[in-house]
Structure formats: C-alpha cells, structure tokens
Amino acid sequence: MQEEIEKKSVSIAVQAVKLSFRLLYDAWRRYKTELDAAKSQKQYQSDEPPKGKQTVKQLIGQGQGVSAVDIAEVGLKDFQKTARKYGVDFAIVKDKNVDPPKYTIFFKAKDADAIDKVMNHYAAKQLKKEQKADRPSILKKLEKFKDIVAKRPRKEHEKRKEHER
C-alpha cells in the first residue's frame, strides 16, 4: 500500500513538471512569434522614406528632384519649426568656407508651394523679431526713471525731540 502511494505521488509530481514545462514552452513560443512580427513590422516601416529634416543624400535618394535656398544662421531654428509645421522634407548644409558661415536648405522640388508658405511665415517671424529688438527693454526704461528720481531734490524733514521736565 505504501509503495502504491509513493508511485502515485511521484507520477503526479512528474505530470506537474511536464505541465509546467509545456506552459513555459508555449509562452516562450508565443513571445518569439510576437517578437518576429514586431521586427518584420519595423522593417516594413523603415522602407518608408524619412520625413522632415534629413541628410542631403537621403533627400536626393528619393528621386524627386531637389531645389535649394540660402538662409542666415539667425533664424535657423525658426525655419526648422515652420518647415515641420508645414510637413516639408528638407536638408540643411553649412558652408564653412564663407565667413560668416552660410546655410543652404535643400528641399524636394514637389514641395515648392509649401516652401513658399514656409519662407513667407519665416520672413514674417524674422520681421517681428527685428521689430521687438528695436524697442527699448523695460529694464532700461526702469533704470532711466530710477536715475531721474534719484536726481530730484528731496525734502528734508527735521526731527526734533523736546524733553519736558
């Protein structure tokens, strides 16, 4: 009787181990298939051409013709923001031979209308910045008024204390 109980308990333990091994194997196999599917999806997405800022080589590699525009360094960040806003693919190249350095922006020829809008928006932003730069700062105005107030003569009050006895 004791031997039968031992054999049954051993067989139950073996079945439990087999069951847990199968579960782990199935889980691993599912994970592997999910990982492979994600990799294939990523490869599919990488076949799409890049958007926004890219290298000149990538831009030319799309085979749609390229146009160029020169721009100053001052508002380069503003230009990039505006170009992203309008969804224009572009590449920026710095010409180091010229002092100060000159930047050339390459963009797809099919984006010519969008580039016109971007350049108009960019020019308006730069004009607005220049107008703000012409205004005197509030701190300078405040300093000027402080000096005026400091130069004004002040009334002097005499304080006398009288002691009564």
Coordinates of C-alpha atoms in Angstrom, one line a residue:
M1 CA 0.0 0.0 0.0
Q2 CA 2.8 2.4 0.9
E3 CA 4.5 1.7 -2.5
E4 CA 1.3 2.5 -4.4
I5 CA 1.0 5.8 -2.7
E6 CA 4.7 6.6 -3.4
K7 CA 4.3 5.7 -7.1
K8 CA 1.1 7.8 -7.4
S9 CA 2.8 10.8 -5.7
V10 CA 5.9 10.5 -8.0
S11 CA 3.7 10.2 -11.1
I12 CA 1.7 13.3 -10.0
A13 CA 4.9 15.3 -9.5
V14 CA 6.2 14.2 -12.9
Q15 CA 2.9 15.2 -14.6
A16 CA 3.0 18.6 -12.8
V17 CA 6.6 19.2 -14.1
K18 CA 5.6 18.2 -17.6
L19 CA 2.6 20.5 -17.5
S20 CA 4.6 23.5 -16.2
F21 CA 7.3 22.8 -18.9
R22 CA 4.7 22.8 -21.6
L23 CA 3.2 26.1 -20.4
L24 CA 6.7 27.7 -20.3
Y25 CA 7.5 26.3 -23.8
D26 CA 4.2 27.6 -25.2
A27 CA 4.7 31.0 -23.6
W28 CA 8.2 31.2 -25.0
R29 CA 7.0 30.2 -28.5
R30 CA 4.3 32.9 -28.4
Y31 CA 6.8 35.5 -27.3
K32 CA 9.1 34.5 -30.1
T33 CA 6.4 34.9 -32.7
E34 CA 5.4 38.3 -31.4
L35 CA 9.0 39.4 -31.5
D36 CA 9.4 38.2 -35.0
A37 CA 6.2 40.0 -36.1
A38 CA 7.4 43.2 -34.4
K39 CA 10.7 43.0 -36.3
S40 CA 9.1 42.5 -39.6
Q41 CA 6.7 45.4 -38.9
K42 CA 9.7 47.6 -38.1
Q43 CA 11.4 46.6 -41.3
Y44 CA 8.3 47.5 -43.2
Q45 CA 8.1 50.9 -41.6
S46 CA 11.8 51.6 -42.3
D47 CA 11.2 51.1 -46.0
E48 CA 9.2 54.3 -46.0
P49 CA 11.2 57.5 -46.8
P50 CA 12.1 59.7 -43.9
K51 CA 10.1 62.8 -43.1
G52 CA 11.1 66.3 -42.1
K53 CA 14.8 67.0 -41.5
Q54 CA 17.2 64.6 -43.2
T55 CA 20.5 64.4 -44.9
V56 CA 21.1 65.6 -48.4
K57 CA 21.9 62.0 -49.5
Q58 CA 18.5 60.8 -48.2
L59 CA 16.7 63.7 -49.9
I60 CA 18.3 63.1 -53.2
G61 CA 17.8 59.3 -52.9
Q62 CA 14.1 59.8 -53.0
G63 CA 14.5 60.7 -56.7
Q64 CA 12.0 63.6 -56.8
G65 CA 14.4 66.4 -57.7
V66 CA 15.9 68.9 -55.2
S67 CA 15.8 72.7 -55.0
A68 CA 17.9 74.9 -52.8
V69 CA 17.5 78.2 -50.8
D70 CA 20.2 80.2 -48.9
I71 CA 19.3 81.3 -45.3
A72 CA 21.1 83.1 -42.5
E73 CA 22.0 81.4 -39.3
V74 CA 20.0 83.8 -37.2
G75 CA 16.6 82.1 -37.6
L76 CA 17.6 78.5 -38.4
K77 CA 15.6 77.1 -35.5
D78 CA 12.5 79.1 -36.5
F79 CA 12.8 77.8 -40.1
Q80 CA 13.0 74.2 -38.9
K81 CA 9.9 74.6 -36.7
T82 CA 8.0 76.2 -39.5
A83 CA 9.1 73.5 -42.0
R84 CA 8.0 70.7 -39.7
K85 CA 4.7 72.5 -39.2
Y86 CA 4.0 72.5 -43.0
G87 CA 5.4 68.9 -43.4
V88 CA 8.2 69.8 -45.7
D89 CA 11.2 67.4 -46.2
F90 CA 14.4 69.4 -46.1
A91 CA 18.2 69.1 -45.5
I92 CA 20.4 71.8 -44.1
V93 CA 24.1 72.2 -45.3
K94 CA 26.5 74.6 -43.7
D95 CA 29.1 76.3 -46.0
K96 CA 32.1 76.8 -43.8
N97 CA 34.3 78.4 -46.4
V98 CA 32.4 81.7 -46.2
D99 CA 32.7 84.0 -43.2
P100 CA 30.1 84.2 -41.5
P101 CA 29.0 80.6 -42.4
K102 CA 26.2 80.4 -44.9
Y103 CA 23.4 77.8 -44.7
T104 CA 21.8 76.2 -47.7
I105 CA 18.4 74.5 -47.4
F106 CA 17.6 71.7 -49.8
F107 CA 14.1 70.6 -50.3
K108 CA 12.1 68.4 -52.7
A109 CA 11.0 70.1 -55.9
K110 CA 7.4 68.9 -55.4
D111 CA 7.3 70.9 -52.1
A112 CA 7.9 74.2 -53.9
D113 CA 4.4 75.6 -52.9
A114 CA 4.8 74.5 -49.3
I115 CA 8.3 76.0 -49.2
D116 CA 6.9 79.3 -50.4
K117 CA 4.5 79.3 -47.5
V118 CA 7.3 78.3 -45.1
M119 CA 9.5 81.1 -46.3
N120 CA 6.7 83.7 -46.0
H121 CA 5.9 82.5 -42.5
Y122 CA 9.6 82.5 -41.6
A123 CA 10.1 86.0 -43.1
A124 CA 7.2 87.3 -41.1
K125 CA 8.6 85.8 -37.9
Q126 CA 12.0 87.4 -38.5
L127 CA 10.5 90.8 -39.2
K128 CA 8.5 90.5 -36.0
K129 CA 11.7 89.7 -34.1
E130 CA 13.5 92.7 -35.6
Q131 CA 10.7 95.0 -34.5
K132 CA 10.9 93.6 -31.0
A133 CA 14.6 94.2 -31.0
D134 CA 14.1 97.9 -31.9
R135 CA 12.0 98.5 -28.8
P136 CA 14.0 99.5 -25.6
S137 CA 13.8 97.0 -22.9
I138 CA 11.7 97.6 -19.8
L139 CA 14.7 97.2 -17.5
K140 CA 16.5 100.1 -19.3
K141 CA 13.4 102.3 -19.0
L142 CA 13.2 101.4 -15.3
E143 CA 16.9 102.4 -14.9
K144 CA 16.3 105.7 -16.6
F145 CA 13.4 106.5 -14.3
K146 CA 15.4 105.5 -11.3
D147 CA 18.1 108.0 -12.2
I148 CA 15.5 110.7 -12.7
V149 CA 14.0 110.1 -9.3
A150 CA 17.4 109.9 -7.7
K151 CA 18.4 113.3 -9.1
R152 CA 15.3 115.1 -7.8
P153 CA 15.8 117.1 -4.7
R154 CA 14.2 115.7 -1.6
K155 CA 12.5 117.5 1.2
E156 CA 14.4 117.2 4.4
H157 CA 12.4 116.8 7.5
E158 CA 13.8 118.0 10.7
K159 CA 13.2 115.8 13.6
R160 CA 13.4 117.4 17.0
K161 CA 12.8 115.9 20.3
E162 CA 11.9 118.2 23.1
H163 CA 12.4 116.9 26.5
E164 CA 10.0 118.2 29.1
R165 CA 10.9 118.3 32.7

